[in-house]
PDB file of C-alpha atoms and ligand atoms in Angstrom:
ATOM      1  CA  UNK A   1      68.892  34.434 -23.104  1.00 42.00           C
ATOM      2  CA  UNK A   2      68.853  36.810 -20.154  1.00 51.00           C
ATOM      3  CA  UNK A   3      65.695  36.902 -18.045  1.00 56.00           C
ATOM      4  CA  UNK A   4      66.146  40.646 -17.544  1.00 85.00           C
ATOM      5  CA  UNK A   5      63.787  43.091 -19.226  1.00 92.00           C
ATOM      6  CA  UNK A   6      65.194  43.905 -22.643  1.00 96.00           C
ATOM      7  CA  UNK A   7      66.383  47.388 -23.545  1.00 97.00           C
ATOM      8  CA  UNK A   8      63.991  48.666 -26.217  1.00 98.00           C
ATOM      9  CA  UNK A   9      64.962  50.733 -29.246  1.00 98.00           C
ATOM     10  CA  UNK A  10      62.569  52.272 -31.790  1.00 99.00           C
ATOM     11  CA  UNK A  11      63.849  53.403 -35.218  1.00 99.00           C
ATOM     12  CA  UNK A  12      61.766  56.245 -36.682  1.00 99.00           C
ATOM     13  CA  UNK A  13      61.553  57.866 -40.143  1.00 98.00           C
ATOM     14  CA  UNK A  14      58.711  59.588 -42.026  1.00 98.00           C
ATOM     15  CA  UNK A  15      56.848  56.760 -43.762  1.00 98.00           C
ATOM     16  CA  UNK A  16      58.131  53.628 -41.963  1.00 98.00           C
ATOM     17  CA  UNK A  17      58.464  51.890 -45.319  1.00 98.00           C
ATOM     18  CA  UNK A  18      62.074  52.693 -46.395  1.00 98.00           C
ATOM     19  CA  UNK A  19      64.642  53.893 -43.857  1.00 98.00           C
ATOM     20  CA  UNK A  20      63.336  52.853 -40.435  1.00 99.00           C
ATOM     21  CA  UNK A  21      62.359  49.265 -41.390  1.00 98.00           C
ATOM     22  CA  UNK A  22      65.860  48.889 -42.873  1.00 99.00           C
ATOM     23  CA  UNK A  23      67.382  50.341 -39.691  1.00 99.00           C
ATOM     24  CA  UNK A  24      65.225  48.021 -37.570  1.00 99.00           C
ATOM     25  CA  UNK A  25      66.384  44.844 -39.281  1.00 99.00           C
ATOM     26  CA  UNK A  26      70.046  45.892 -39.582  1.00 99.00           C
ATOM     27  CA  UNK A  27      70.286  47.056 -35.947  1.00 98.00           C
ATOM     28  CA  UNK A  28      68.535  43.877 -34.754  1.00 98.00           C
ATOM     29  CA  UNK A  29      71.042  41.784 -36.716  1.00 98.00           C
ATOM     30  CA  UNK A  30      74.040  43.554 -35.097  1.00 98.00           C
ATOM     31  CA  UNK A  31      72.482  43.277 -31.617  1.00 98.00           C
ATOM     32  CA  UNK A  32      71.797  39.560 -32.075  1.00 98.00           C
ATOM     33  CA  UNK A  33      75.331  39.002 -33.334  1.00 97.00           C
ATOM     34  CA  UNK A  34      76.598  40.388 -30.002  1.00 96.00           C
ATOM     35  CA  UNK A  35      73.941  38.477 -27.981  1.00 96.00           C
ATOM     36  CA  UNK A  36      72.562  41.726 -26.574  1.00 97.00           C
ATOM     37  CA  UNK A  37      69.228  41.623 -24.770  1.00 97.00           C
ATOM     38  CA  UNK A  38      67.737  44.362 -26.951  1.00 98.00           C
ATOM     39  CA  UNK A  39      64.404  44.593 -28.776  1.00 98.00           C
ATOM     40  CA  UNK A  40      64.238  46.694 -31.910  1.00 98.00           C
ATOM     41  CA  UNK A  41      61.097  48.033 -33.582  1.00 98.00           C
ATOM     42  CA  UNK A  42      60.298  50.847 -36.038  1.00 99.00           C
ATOM     43  CA  UNK A  43      57.600  53.450 -36.737  1.00 99.00           C
ATOM     44  CA  UNK A  44      56.903  56.522 -38.880  1.00 98.00           C
ATOM     45  CA  UNK A  45      56.071  60.062 -37.832  1.00 98.00           C
ATOM     46  CA  UNK A  46      53.394  60.100 -40.559  1.00 98.00           C
ATOM     47  CA  UNK A  47      50.470  57.774 -41.080  1.00 97.00           C
ATOM     48  CA  UNK A  48      50.965  57.660 -44.877  1.00 97.00           C
ATOM     49  CA  UNK A  49      51.280  53.881 -45.184  1.00 97.00           C
ATOM     50  CA  UNK A  50      49.467  52.196 -42.277  1.00 98.00           C
ATOM     51  CA  UNK A  51      50.035  48.448 -42.129  1.00 98.00           C
ATOM     52  CA  UNK A  52      51.954  48.429 -45.430  1.00 98.00           C
ATOM     53  CA  UNK A  53      54.958  46.197 -46.044  1.00 98.00           C
ATOM     54  CA  UNK A  54      58.287  47.970 -46.642  1.00 98.00           C
ATOM     55  CA  UNK A  55      58.826  49.525 -50.073  1.00 98.00           C
ATOM     56  CA  UNK A  56      59.684  46.848 -52.687  1.00 98.00           C
ATOM     57  CA  UNK A  57      62.962  48.622 -53.478  1.00 98.00           C
ATOM     58  CA  UNK A  58      64.011  48.645 -49.820  1.00 98.00           C
ATOM     59  CA  UNK A  59      63.164  44.954 -49.580  1.00 98.00           C
ATOM     60  CA  UNK A  60      65.096  44.092 -52.750  1.00 98.00           C
ATOM     61  CA  UNK A  61      68.265  45.964 -51.824  1.00 98.00           C
ATOM     62  CA  UNK A  62      68.191  44.689 -48.238  1.00 98.00           C
ATOM     63  CA  UNK A  63      67.715  41.078 -49.318  1.00 98.00           C
ATOM     64  CA  UNK A  64      70.852  41.277 -51.492  1.00 98.00           C
ATOM     65  CA  UNK A  65      72.749  41.782 -48.206  1.00 98.00           C
ATOM     66  CA  UNK A  66      70.786  39.050 -46.414  1.00 98.00           C
ATOM     67  CA  UNK A  67      68.276  41.233 -44.555  1.00 98.00           C
ATOM     68  CA  UNK A  68      64.637  40.105 -44.849  1.00 98.00           C
ATOM     69  CA  UNK A  69      62.183  42.988 -44.377  1.00 98.00           C
ATOM     70  CA  UNK A  70      59.122  41.173 -45.739  1.00 98.00           C
ATOM     71  CA  UNK A  71      57.273  40.532 -42.465  1.00 98.00           C
ATOM     72  CA  UNK A  72      57.390  44.148 -41.238  1.00 98.00           C
ATOM     73  CA  UNK A  73      54.301  46.397 -41.355  1.00 98.00           C
ATOM     74  CA  UNK A  74      54.239  50.177 -41.101  1.00 98.00           C
ATOM     75  CA  UNK A  75      52.750  51.974 -38.137  1.00 98.00           C
ATOM     76  CA  UNK A  76      52.686  55.529 -36.839  1.00 98.00           C
ATOM     77  CA  UNK A  77      54.678  56.692 -33.810  1.00 98.00           C
ATOM     78  CA  UNK A  78      52.356  57.357 -30.849  1.00 98.00           C
ATOM     79  CA  UNK A  79      52.570  58.870 -27.352  1.00 98.00           C
ATOM     80  CA  UNK A  80      52.656  55.425 -25.703  1.00 98.00           C
ATOM     81  CA  UNK A  81      55.978  54.750 -27.449  1.00 98.00           C
ATOM     82  CA  UNK A  82      57.677  57.271 -25.120  1.00 98.00           C
ATOM     83  CA  UNK A  83      56.719  55.034 -22.197  1.00 98.00           C
ATOM     84  CA  UNK A  84      57.434  51.711 -23.911  1.00 98.00           C
ATOM     85  CA  UNK A  85      60.851  52.425 -25.414  1.00 98.00           C
ATOM     86  CA  UNK A  86      64.200  53.381 -23.867  1.00 98.00           C
ATOM     87  CA  UNK A  87      65.685  54.946 -26.979  1.00 98.00           C
ATOM     88  CA  UNK A  88      64.073  56.453 -30.090  1.00 99.00           C
ATOM     89  CA  UNK A  89      66.415  56.840 -33.067  1.00 99.00           C
ATOM     90  CA  UNK A  90      65.526  59.496 -35.651  1.00 99.00           C
ATOM     91  CA  UNK A  91      66.706  58.885 -39.201  1.00 98.00           C
ATOM     92  CA  UNK A  92      66.981  62.606 -40.022  1.00 98.00           C
ATOM     93  CA  UNK A  93      66.631  66.001 -38.349  1.00 98.00           C
ATOM     94  CA  UNK A  94      63.062  66.571 -39.463  1.00 98.00           C
ATOM     95  CA  UNK A  95      62.114  63.216 -37.937  1.00 98.00           C
ATOM     96  CA  UNK A  96      63.971  64.299 -34.768  1.00 98.00           C
ATOM     97  CA  UNK A  97      61.948  67.531 -34.531  1.00 98.00           C
ATOM     98  CA  UNK A  98      58.655  65.717 -35.139  1.00 98.00           C
ATOM     99  CA  UNK A  99      59.518  63.108 -32.508  1.00 99.00           C
ATOM    100  CA  UNK A 100      60.267  65.909 -30.014  1.00 98.00           C
ATOM    101  CA  UNK A 101      56.915  67.549 -30.753  1.00 98.00           C
ATOM    102  CA  UNK A 102      55.122  64.291 -29.995  1.00 98.00           C
ATOM    103  CA  UNK A 103      57.275  63.831 -26.880  1.00 98.00           C
ATOM    104  CA  UNK A 104      55.890  67.135 -25.564  1.00 98.00           C
ATOM    105  CA  UNK A 105      52.364  65.829 -26.129  1.00 98.00           C
ATOM    106  CA  UNK A 106      53.283  62.620 -24.299  1.00 98.00           C
ATOM    107  CA  UNK A 107      54.636  64.718 -21.386  1.00 98.00           C
ATOM    108  CA  UNK A 108      51.368  66.635 -21.179  1.00 98.00           C
ATOM    109  CA  UNK A 109      49.340  63.425 -21.294  1.00 98.00           C
ATOM    110  CA  UNK A 110      51.328  61.191 -18.920  1.00 98.00           C
ATOM    111  CA  UNK A 111      53.597  63.556 -16.946  1.00 97.00           C
ATOM    112  CA  UNK A 112      57.302  63.981 -17.601  1.00 94.00           C
ATOM    113  CA  UNK A 113      58.534  61.360 -15.113  1.00 96.00           C
ATOM    114  CA  UNK A 114      56.451  58.595 -16.714  1.00 97.00           C
ATOM    115  CA  UNK A 115      58.403  58.834 -19.995  1.00 98.00           C
ATOM    116  CA  UNK A 116      61.469  56.649 -20.553  1.00 97.00           C
ATOM    117  CA  UNK A 117      62.557  57.337 -24.105  1.00 98.00           C
ATOM    118  CA  UNK A 118      65.650  59.327 -24.977  1.00 98.00           C
ATOM    119  CA  UNK A 119      65.793  60.662 -28.521  1.00 98.00           C
ATOM    120  CA  UNK A 120      68.955  60.551 -30.657  1.00 98.00           C
ATOM    121  CA  UNK A 121      69.952  60.550 -34.301  1.00 98.00           C
ATOM    122  CA  UNK A 122      70.580  57.110 -35.824  1.00 98.00           C
ATOM    123  CA  UNK A 123      73.998  58.460 -36.861  1.00 98.00           C
ATOM    124  CA  UNK A 124      74.808  59.983 -33.421  1.00 98.00           C
ATOM    125  CA  UNK A 125      77.962  57.890 -32.792  1.00 97.00           C
ATOM    126  CA  UNK A 126      78.705  56.874 -36.381  1.00 98.00           C
ATOM    127  CA  UNK A 127      82.371  57.477 -37.272  1.00 96.00           C
ATOM    128  CA  UNK A 128      81.728  57.558 -41.040  1.00 98.00           C
ATOM    129  CA  UNK A 129      78.393  59.412 -41.213  1.00 98.00           C
ATOM    130  CA  UNK A 130      78.730  61.262 -37.897  1.00 94.00           C
ATOM    131  CA  UNK A 131      75.440  62.991 -37.042  1.00 96.00           C
ATOM    132  CA  UNK A 132      74.489  63.069 -40.712  1.00 98.00           C
ATOM    133  CA  UNK A 133      70.874  62.712 -41.792  1.00 98.00           C
ATOM    134  CA  UNK A 134      69.979  59.412 -43.423  1.00 98.00           C
ATOM    135  CA  UNK A 135      68.783  60.679 -46.833  1.00 98.00           C
ATOM    136  CA  UNK A 136      65.237  59.747 -47.817  1.00 98.00           C
ATOM    137  CA  UNK A 137      65.502  57.333 -50.798  1.00 98.00           C
ATOM    138  CA  UNK A 138      61.783  57.314 -51.655  1.00 97.00           C
ATOM    139  CA  UNK A 139      61.850  59.643 -54.674  1.00 97.00           C
ATOM    140  CA  UNK A 140      65.334  58.659 -55.878  1.00 96.00           C
ATOM    141  CA  UNK A 141      67.169  55.788 -57.538  1.00 97.00           C
ATOM    142  CA  UNK A 142      68.972  52.603 -56.539  1.00 98.00           C
ATOM    143  CA  UNK A 143      71.982  54.463 -55.082  1.00 98.00           C
ATOM    144  CA  UNK A 144      69.765  55.963 -52.393  1.00 98.00           C
ATOM    145  CA  UNK A 145      68.677  52.531 -51.185  1.00 98.00           C
ATOM    146  CA  UNK A 146      72.279  51.298 -51.098  1.00 98.00           C
ATOM    147  CA  UNK A 147      73.250  54.433 -49.148  1.00 98.00           C
ATOM    148  CA  UNK A 148      70.502  53.675 -46.603  1.00 98.00           C
ATOM    149  CA  UNK A 149      71.952  50.185 -46.089  1.00 98.00           C
ATOM    150  CA  UNK A 150      75.561  51.437 -45.897  1.00 98.00           C
ATOM    151  CA  UNK A 151      74.643  54.074 -43.344  1.00 98.00           C
ATOM    152  CA  UNK A 152      72.365  51.771 -41.302  1.00 98.00           C
ATOM    153  CA  UNK A 153      75.172  49.201 -41.070  1.00 98.00           C
ATOM    154  CA  UNK A 154      77.740  51.793 -40.046  1.00 98.00           C
ATOM    155  CA  UNK A 155      75.444  53.481 -37.496  1.00 98.00           C
ATOM    156  CA  UNK A 156      74.309  50.121 -36.081  1.00 98.00           C
ATOM    157  CA  UNK A 157      77.921  49.057 -35.493  1.00 98.00           C
ATOM    158  CA  UNK A 158      78.450  52.285 -33.562  1.00 98.00           C
ATOM    159  CA  UNK A 159      75.292  51.842 -31.457  1.00 98.00           C
ATOM    160  CA  UNK A 160      76.158  48.244 -30.631  1.00 98.00           C
ATOM    161  CA  UNK A 161      79.514  49.434 -29.258  1.00 97.00           C
ATOM    162  CA  UNK A 162      77.687  52.007 -27.125  1.00 97.00           C
ATOM    163  CA  UNK A 163      75.195  49.398 -25.886  1.00 97.00           C
ATOM    164  CA  UNK A 164      77.993  46.943 -25.044  1.00 95.00           C
ATOM    165  CA  UNK A 165      79.936  49.583 -23.093  1.00 92.00           C
ATOM    166  CA  UNK A 166      77.127  51.464 -21.385  1.00 89.00           C
ATOM    167  CA  UNK A 167      74.296  48.990 -20.810  1.00 86.00           C
ATOM    168  CA  UNK A 168      74.198  45.840 -18.732  1.00 74.00           C
ATOM    169  CA  UNK A 169      72.034  44.035 -21.278  1.00 76.00           C
TER     170      UNK A 169
HETATM  171  P1  4NP B 201      60.763  56.659 -45.331  1.00 93.04           P
HETATM  172  O1  4NP B 201      60.513  57.124 -46.855  1.00 93.04           O
HETATM  173  O2  4NP B 201      60.439  57.860 -44.460  1.00 93.04           O
HETATM  174  O3  4NP B 201      62.211  56.320 -45.304  1.00 93.04           O
HETATM  175  O4  4NP B 201      59.846  55.485 -45.090  1.00 93.04           O
HETATM  176  C1  4NP B 201      59.332  57.697 -47.309  1.00 93.04           C
HETATM  177  C2  4NP B 201      58.271  56.876 -47.615  1.00 93.04           C
HETATM  178  C3  4NP B 201      57.107  57.432 -48.109  1.00 93.04           C
HETATM  179  C4  4NP B 201      57.009  58.803 -48.290  1.00 93.04           C
HETATM  180  C5  4NP B 201      58.081  59.616 -47.975  1.00 93.04           C
HETATM  181  C6  4NP B 201      59.243  59.061 -47.463  1.00 93.04           C
HETATM  182  N1  4NP B 201      55.819  59.368 -48.818  1.00 93.04           N
HETATM  183  O5  4NP B 201      55.781  60.590 -49.046  1.00 93.04           O
HETATM  184  O6  4NP B 201      54.843  58.633 -49.046  1.00 93.04           O
END
């Protein structure tokens, strides 16, 4: 384990109970597989489900692929996150816009040069789902939850390649 400060990534969706907890655990798995010194966390732009465990359906579908989401708890994105994290990954374009709005508030509060976080789409470098929104599965069926896992795995592979090539972590 490197003694250097880890690079910190925050996965963000609306509720922090379906997409971003899945992205958190999948991205962490791919980073650990490559022994990257990266911390991964997740949050929601809303405060709809504070301190709730991930949606049962997300947990069930993830566990079938070996990803355990059970210990995660939802929290809302806050201005401090723009200081704490290096990279904030939005699951869809609406999340991206809401993250940017909060970033402006963080700039006003702390000053622009105090903020570290860059914002990008989860699918930014994904070859299969390139810059596509990660569809919200909350009001849909089982296929939506499988799609979230497929896309999180594909996008995480792409990010890990970026991290390996561009970061000394
Ligand atoms: P998520 O899904 O943003 O992927 O966590 C949702 C979870 C809850 C709600 C909407 C989306 N909701 O309206 O409560």
